[in-house]
Amino acid sequence: MAAPVKFGVGQSVRRKEDDKLIRGKGSYTDDHAPSAALHALVLRSPHAHAKFTIDAAKARGLPGVGAILTAEDVADLGGLPCLFNLEDNPFTGPAYPILAKGEVRHVGDAVAFVVAETIDQARDAIEAIDVNWAPLPAVVGAVNAVKKGAPQVWPDHAGNVLFDVPIGDKKATDAVFAGAYAVAEVSIVNPRIVTNFMETRAAVAEYDARRDHLTLTIGSQGSHRLRDILCQNVLKIPVEKMRVICPDVGGGFGTKLFPYREYALIAVAAKKLRRTVKWTADRADHFMGDAQGRDNVTTARMALAEDGKFLAMDVDLMGDMGAYLSTFGPYIPHGGAGMLPGLYDIQIFHCRVRTVFTNTVPVDAYRGAGRPEAAYVVERLVDAAARKLEMTPDAIRRKNFITPKAMPYTTATGKVYDSGDFTAHMKRAMEIADWKEFPKRAKAAKKLGLVRGIGLATYVEVCGTMGEETANVRLDPNGDVTVLIGTQSSGQGHQTAYAQIVAEQFGLLPERVHIFQGDTDMIATGLGTGGSASIPSGGVSVERATRTLGANLREIAAEALETSAGDLEISEGMVRIAGTDRAVSFADLAKRPGADSSKLNASATFASADGTFPNGTHVAEVEIDPATGIIKIVNYVIVDDFGVTLNPLLLAGQVHGGAMQGIGQALMEQAVYDPKDGQLVTGTFMDYALPRAADGPLFVFETHNVPCKTNPLGVKGAGEAGAIGSCPAIVNAIIEGLWREYKIDHIDMPATAERVWIAIREQQRRHSL
């Protein structure tokens, strides 16, 4: 076996992009400050549902005000599109206007866009706009929205339902349940989440009147998708009339993938005023104007045989869409439902999926995009089944796991798992967590007046299905290599990861490989980054383009060295005759007279038709103080199957980050709307809790990789996995402790100290009667 390349695949190369970032040398959208730029603000609705009239005449006359846009000023624009629909039962969604006209449908709905010389002058103009509000009844929460007589968000969608469709075979499922030995059931809420990336959204629009051309600088998860949607669907201009540049991005988590109203508005304002316009969201804009995540209410049942075998699964799922359909909003619950069977051999399955309108901020993809919701449901249900049959959580899982011999395995929802050894990674996680000795630790904790709980969750997700991604790899005159690719890093470490793929074949130092993303003029195509697709798709494209470039360089070098290309090898930026010291450098090849310049470039395109299916086990151990309800995570183990590890350091960072987001959701995060008037109660960090370093454990992370058989690199996407296994593992651990001590078998996320304390007190009250 050949020795691994020092900076190649599998090596723990430190992130090359971090040096400038930790020194404060990063360049984010808000750092882009063209001289004489105007500043913009959005006037947002203070009501969840209201009719309104607006008069901006006074505000337009204030000093420094360049423009105030209302719905009438952008009437010629298209709305923000929803890019998902059902094939068998297509729906027609309501318009998502760039500015609301006459009626608002959630707190934060945009009604005017103000552009002024300074941000303070823009604020003065916002306050001077005269809006007359006539509040209307509002509805919050999917369960409330489908009740008879609930306020209607949209008159054309009776009962506030966008679609109500089945997945699977209801008749067969009902028949199995009718004859089952036992039935386990859970009804759970997956609460709404606000993404809260570190860098709020921002955009700068520059207009070139001579060319009638717009340049937008936007921190996003993909420049090409934004350009195409803005041009084709909203502004209705040729894509050649717009360039979108994406600089450094401070977190995205799915939420920065979508087009937003402000991007169209700054483009309109810049063209109207022939001036550069800049808009930067504050945290309130983020809470009220950016797509939010999760928000499912689900009842799930499992039909059980006496020996613990899963016979059938039946699910009723409601996904809250908010007031408008965001880019992929309806896909999240519908697509996520396809992963509900998890890692288990469940032959009979049915799920009812309803998507529901409410007077709240729209909901869309958030790290995992439907797969964390699915994993949370099935893993909570499996633990409930274990309690029902008095089996251990690991035993019932071993009984029902899909075996390696069954691969490729087609699930009841049509997913095809290509590889994995699910029992093995669960066993390893339990070993590391010292599961067998847990009773001793629980006994010791009880002596201190504390309750210990231990829980596990296994998961599988599908990812890497964004579509075609093209990479162009070229040799530069100085012998360095440049990669052009349409993915977009928002903290993942693409600069390092792609450099390692090049290094694997060329032996170049990472510093000699330059990655360019996020510029629609420089890079011809791109789907951006989402769904953990960058390495499973983009990485394959880079690898193949690099391989083609290497073959080209061998041809050029063969002429220079007067030998056969088959006798040549590439390493350390040189092409040499194998076994000799005769070589030619990359730089000399790039400058070689008469060489075909087209041979110095190579491109490749790859798309995964089947996706990849990362999977793993999380084990959490918690300590609960029954006197206060406070929960502390005392041990946390993760064993994942990512097929092939490209960079262990980058991988651990992704897993740790995802797991911390799951911890936040499990223990503290929740977007709360007042059920009476639809006000966002948790609209600041004074009310919306985020996890801090002290809230997280010292993670123990290992891989138990089984190479993916459908991906040329063998990799399985890793960017979202940590957020998928963490929530059910933590909540299962909490319930294990509460069940053992108090026979409490349910608690919803977030499992705050207050909720836990109340659950314990209520159970004690019942037993004291």
CSV table of C-alpha atoms in Angstrom, one decimal, residues 303-461:
chain,number,residue,atom,x,y,z
A,303,ALA,CA,-46.8,-2.2,15.7
A,304,LEU,CA,-44.8,-4.7,17.6
A,305,ALA,CA,-44.4,-8.5,17.7
A,306,GLU,CA,-44.0,-10.2,21.0
A,307,ASP,CA,-40.3,-10.7,20.4
A,308,GLY,CA,-39.8,-7.0,19.8
A,309,LYS,CA,-39.8,-7.1,16.0
A,310,PHE,CA,-41.2,-4.0,14.3
A,311,LEU,CA,-44.1,-4.9,12.1
A,312,ALA,CA,-45.3,-1.6,10.8
A,313,MET,CA,-45.0,2.2,11.5
A,314,ASP,CA,-47.8,4.8,11.2
A,315,VAL,CA,-47.1,8.5,11.5
A,316,ASP,CA,-49.3,11.7,11.4
A,317,LEU,CA,-47.0,14.7,10.8
A,318,MET,CA,-47.9,18.4,10.6
A,319,GLY,CA,-45.3,20.9,9.4
A,320,ASP,CA,-45.8,24.6,10.1
A,321,MET,CA,-45.0,26.6,7.0
A,322,GLY,CA,-45.5,30.1,8.6
A,323,ALA,CA,-47.3,32.7,6.6
A,324,TYR,CA,-45.6,32.3,3.2
A,325,LEU,CA,-43.9,29.4,1.4
A,326,SER,CA,-40.1,29.8,1.6
A,327,THR,CA,-37.9,28.4,-1.1
A,328,PHE,CA,-38.0,24.7,-0.1
A,329,GLY,CA,-40.4,25.1,2.9
A,330,PRO,CA,-43.0,22.4,2.0
A,331,TYR,CA,-40.2,19.9,1.0
A,332,ILE,CA,-38.8,19.8,4.5
A,333,PRO,CA,-41.5,17.8,6.2
A,334,HIS,CA,-42.5,15.9,3.1
A,335,GLY,CA,-38.9,15.0,2.2
A,336,GLY,CA,-38.0,14.3,5.8
A,337,ALA,CA,-40.8,11.8,6.1
A,338,GLY,CA,-38.9,9.6,3.7
A,339,MET,CA,-36.4,9.0,6.4
A,340,LEU,CA,-38.8,8.1,9.2
A,341,PRO,CA,-38.0,4.3,9.0
A,342,GLY,CA,-34.5,5.1,10.2
A,343,LEU,CA,-32.0,2.3,10.3
A,344,TYR,CA,-34.7,-0.3,10.9
A,345,ASP,CA,-36.2,-3.1,8.8
A,346,ILE,CA,-39.8,-1.8,8.7
A,347,GLN,CA,-41.6,-3.4,5.8
A,348,ILE,CA,-45.0,-1.7,6.2
A,349,PHE,CA,-45.2,2.1,6.6
A,350,HIS,CA,-47.6,4.9,6.3
A,351,CYS,CA,-47.3,8.6,7.0
A,352,ARG,CA,-49.9,11.4,6.6
A,353,VAL,CA,-48.1,14.7,5.9
A,354,ARG,CA,-49.9,18.0,6.3
A,355,THR,CA,-48.3,21.4,5.7
A,356,VAL,CA,-50.1,24.2,7.5
A,357,PHE,CA,-50.1,28.0,7.3
A,358,THR,CA,-49.8,30.1,10.4
A,359,ASN,CA,-49.3,33.9,11.1
A,360,THR,CA,-45.6,33.4,11.8
A,361,VAL,CA,-42.3,33.8,10.0
A,362,PRO,CA,-41.9,31.3,7.1
A,363,VAL,CA,-40.1,28.0,7.9
A,364,ASP,CA,-37.5,26.3,5.7
A,365,ALA,CA,-34.4,24.2,5.9
A,366,TYR,CA,-32.3,24.4,9.1
A,367,ARG,CA,-29.2,22.1,9.5
A,368,GLY,CA,-30.5,18.7,8.5
A,369,ALA,CA,-33.7,19.9,6.8
A,370,GLY,CA,-36.3,17.3,7.8
A,371,ARG,CA,-33.9,14.5,8.6
A,372,PRO,CA,-33.3,15.6,12.2
A,373,GLU,CA,-37.1,15.8,12.7
A,374,ALA,CA,-37.5,12.3,11.3
A,375,ALA,CA,-34.7,10.8,13.4
A,376,TYR,CA,-36.1,12.4,16.5
A,377,VAL,CA,-39.5,10.8,15.9
A,378,VAL,CA,-38.3,7.3,15.2
A,379,GLU,CA,-35.7,7.2,18.0
A,380,ARG,CA,-38.2,8.5,20.6
A,381,LEU,CA,-40.7,5.9,19.3
A,382,VAL,CA,-38.1,3.1,19.5
A,383,ASP,CA,-37.4,3.9,23.1
A,384,ALA,CA,-41.1,3.9,23.8
A,385,ALA,CA,-41.4,0.5,22.2
A,386,ALA,CA,-38.6,-0.8,24.4
A,387,ARG,CA,-40.4,0.4,27.5
A,388,LYS,CA,-43.6,-1.1,26.3
A,389,LEU,CA,-42.0,-4.6,25.9
A,390,GLU,CA,-39.6,-4.2,28.8
A,391,MET,CA,-36.6,-4.5,26.6
A,392,THR,CA,-33.4,-2.6,26.7
A,393,PRO,CA,-33.0,0.2,24.1
A,394,ASP,CA,-30.0,-1.5,22.6
A,395,ALA,CA,-31.6,-4.9,22.4
A,396,ILE,CA,-34.7,-3.7,20.6
A,397,ARG,CA,-32.5,-1.9,18.1
A,398,ARG,CA,-30.3,-4.9,17.4
A,399,LYS,CA,-33.4,-6.9,16.9
A,400,ASN,CA,-34.6,-4.5,14.1
A,401,PHE,CA,-31.5,-3.1,12.5
A,402,ILE,CA,-31.1,-3.6,8.8
A,403,THR,CA,-28.1,-6.0,8.5
A,404,PRO,CA,-25.0,-5.4,6.3
A,405,LYS,CA,-25.9,-8.5,4.3
A,406,ALA,CA,-29.2,-6.8,3.3
A,407,MET,CA,-27.4,-4.0,1.5
A,408,PRO,CA,-28.4,-2.5,-0.8
A,409,TYR,CA,-31.6,-2.2,1.1
A,410,THR,CA,-34.7,-0.4,-0.2
A,411,THR,CA,-36.8,1.1,2.6
A,412,ALA,CA,-40.6,1.3,2.6
A,413,THR,CA,-40.3,4.9,1.5
A,414,GLY,CA,-38.1,4.1,-1.4
A,415,LYS,CA,-34.7,5.1,-0.1
A,416,VAL,CA,-31.8,2.8,-1.1
A,417,TYR,CA,-29.2,2.3,1.6
A,418,ASP,CA,-26.0,1.2,0.0
A,419,SER,CA,-23.7,0.4,3.0
A,420,GLY,CA,-23.4,0.4,6.8
A,421,ASP,CA,-22.9,-1.7,9.9
A,422,PHE,CA,-25.4,-0.2,12.3
A,423,THR,CA,-25.0,-2.7,15.1
A,424,ALA,CA,-21.2,-2.2,15.1
A,425,HIS,CA,-21.3,1.5,15.6
A,426,MET,CA,-23.9,1.2,18.3
A,427,LYS,CA,-21.8,-1.4,20.1
A,428,ARG,CA,-18.7,0.7,19.9
A,429,ALA,CA,-20.5,3.8,21.2
A,430,MET,CA,-21.9,1.9,24.2
A,431,GLU,CA,-18.4,0.5,24.9
A,432,ILE,CA,-16.8,4.0,24.9
A,433,ALA,CA,-19.7,5.3,27.1
A,434,ASP,CA,-19.1,2.5,29.6
A,435,TRP,CA,-22.8,1.6,29.3
A,436,LYS,CA,-22.5,-1.5,31.4
A,437,GLU,CA,-21.3,0.4,34.4
A,438,PHE,CA,-24.0,3.0,34.3
A,439,PRO,CA,-26.1,1.5,37.1
A,440,LYS,CA,-23.1,2.1,39.5
A,441,ARG,CA,-22.9,5.8,38.4
A,442,ALA,CA,-26.7,6.2,38.7
A,443,LYS,CA,-26.5,4.8,42.3
A,444,ALA,CA,-23.7,7.1,43.2
A,445,ALA,CA,-25.6,10.1,41.8
A,446,LYS,CA,-28.7,9.2,43.8
A,447,LYS,CA,-26.8,9.3,47.0
A,448,LEU,CA,-26.1,13.0,46.1
A,449,GLY,CA,-29.7,13.6,45.5
A,450,LEU,CA,-29.3,13.6,41.7
A,451,VAL,CA,-30.9,11.5,38.9
A,452,ARG,CA,-28.7,10.1,36.2
A,453,GLY,CA,-30.0,9.2,32.8
A,454,ILE,CA,-28.5,7.5,29.8
A,455,GLY,CA,-29.8,7.3,26.3
A,456,LEU,CA,-28.8,6.5,22.8
A,457,ALA,CA,-30.0,7.3,19.4
A,458,THR,CA,-29.1,5.9,16.1
A,459,TYR,CA,-29.6,7.8,12.9
A,460,VAL,CA,-29.4,7.8,9.2
A,461,GLU,CA,-29.8,10.7,6.8
